[in-house]
Each structure stands twice: as C-alpha cells, then as structure tokens.
mmCIF file of C-alpha atoms in Angstrom:
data_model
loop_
_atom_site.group_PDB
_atom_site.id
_atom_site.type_symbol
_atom_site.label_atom_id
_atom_site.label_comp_id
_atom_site.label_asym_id
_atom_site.label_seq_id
_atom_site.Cartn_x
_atom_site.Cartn_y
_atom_site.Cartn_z
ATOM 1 C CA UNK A 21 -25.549 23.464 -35.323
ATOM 2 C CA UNK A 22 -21.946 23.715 -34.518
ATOM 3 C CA UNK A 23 -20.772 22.085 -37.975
ATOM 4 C CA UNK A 24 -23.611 24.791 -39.794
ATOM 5 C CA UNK A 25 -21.351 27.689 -38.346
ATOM 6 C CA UNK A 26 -18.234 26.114 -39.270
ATOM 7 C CA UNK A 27 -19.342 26.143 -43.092
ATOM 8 C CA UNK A 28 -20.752 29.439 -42.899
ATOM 9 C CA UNK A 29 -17.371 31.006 -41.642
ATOM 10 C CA UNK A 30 -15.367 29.098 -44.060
ATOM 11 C CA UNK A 31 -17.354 30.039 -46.574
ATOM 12 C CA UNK A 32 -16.964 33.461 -45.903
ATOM 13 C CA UNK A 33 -13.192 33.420 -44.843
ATOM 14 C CA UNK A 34 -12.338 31.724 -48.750
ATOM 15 C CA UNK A 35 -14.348 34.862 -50.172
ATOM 16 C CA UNK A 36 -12.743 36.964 -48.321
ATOM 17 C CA UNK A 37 -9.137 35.538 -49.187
ATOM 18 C CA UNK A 38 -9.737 35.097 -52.596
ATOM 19 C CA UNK A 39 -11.152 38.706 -53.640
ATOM 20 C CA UNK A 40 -8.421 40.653 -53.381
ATOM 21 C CA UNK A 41 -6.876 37.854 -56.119
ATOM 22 C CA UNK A 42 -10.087 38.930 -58.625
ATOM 23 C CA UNK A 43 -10.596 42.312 -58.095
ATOM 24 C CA UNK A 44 -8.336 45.267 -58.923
ATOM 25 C CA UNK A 45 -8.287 48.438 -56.167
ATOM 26 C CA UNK A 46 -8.521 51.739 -58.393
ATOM 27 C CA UNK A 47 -8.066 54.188 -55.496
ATOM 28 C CA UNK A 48 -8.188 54.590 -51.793
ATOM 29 C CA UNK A 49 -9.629 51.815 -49.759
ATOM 30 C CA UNK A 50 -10.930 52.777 -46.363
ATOM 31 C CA UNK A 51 -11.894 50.245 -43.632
ATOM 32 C CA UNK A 52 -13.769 51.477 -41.018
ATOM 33 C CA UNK A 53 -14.325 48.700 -37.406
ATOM 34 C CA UNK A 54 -17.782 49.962 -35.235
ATOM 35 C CA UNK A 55 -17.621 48.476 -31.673
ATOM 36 C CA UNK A 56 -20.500 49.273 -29.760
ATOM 37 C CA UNK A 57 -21.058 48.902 -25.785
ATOM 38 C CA UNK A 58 -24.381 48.417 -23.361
ATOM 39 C CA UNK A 59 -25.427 47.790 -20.602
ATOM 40 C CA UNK A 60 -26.104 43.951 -19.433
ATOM 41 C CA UNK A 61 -30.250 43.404 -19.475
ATOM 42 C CA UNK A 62 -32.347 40.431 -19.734
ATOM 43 C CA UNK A 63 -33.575 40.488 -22.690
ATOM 44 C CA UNK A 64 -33.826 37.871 -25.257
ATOM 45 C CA UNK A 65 -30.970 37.218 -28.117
ATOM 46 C CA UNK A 66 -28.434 38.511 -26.303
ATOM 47 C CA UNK A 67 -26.300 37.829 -23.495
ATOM 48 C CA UNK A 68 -25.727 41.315 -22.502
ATOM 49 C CA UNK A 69 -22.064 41.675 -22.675
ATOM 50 C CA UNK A 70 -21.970 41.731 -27.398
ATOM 51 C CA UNK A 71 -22.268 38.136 -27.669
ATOM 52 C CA UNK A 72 -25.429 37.332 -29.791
ATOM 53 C CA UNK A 73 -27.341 34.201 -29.151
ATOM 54 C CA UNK A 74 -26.983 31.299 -31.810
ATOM 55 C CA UNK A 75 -29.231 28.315 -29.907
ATOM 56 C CA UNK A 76 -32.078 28.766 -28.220
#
C-alpha cells in the first residue's frame, strides 16, 4: 500500500514539475490554498484532526 502512494505522488510531483516547461502563462496566474478546521468526532475516514484515512 505504502509503495502504491509512493507512485501516485511521484507521478503527480513529475507533472507538476514538468508543466510549467510545456505550457506558456498568457496572463495572471492566481493560486488560491483552502485549509479547513473541525472538530475531532468518531466517525469513519477520518482521524479527526485533517488527516484522511488511507488503510482500513
């Protein structure tokens, strides 16, 4: 499971690197971060503190 999300996030960090060497910006580019908060429950899928589940 642990080598699974290892090639998914290198997969993703080599797009990421190489887009900005294919693509061309033609105006302003605007990033925008969302951080949410909640309250610690017991529910399923999450731990309570932002940190999803992966195994089960």
């Amino acid at each position: 499971m642990l080598r699974i999300l290892f090639c998914r996030w290198a997969i993703a960090s080599l797009i990421f690197l190489y887009s900005p060497l294919i693509s061309q910006l033609t105006g302003e580019l605007k990033i925008a971060f969302i951080r949410v908060s909640f309250p610690s429950g017991e529910f399923p899928g999450f731990t309570g503190n932002g940190s999803f589940l992966y195994d089960e």
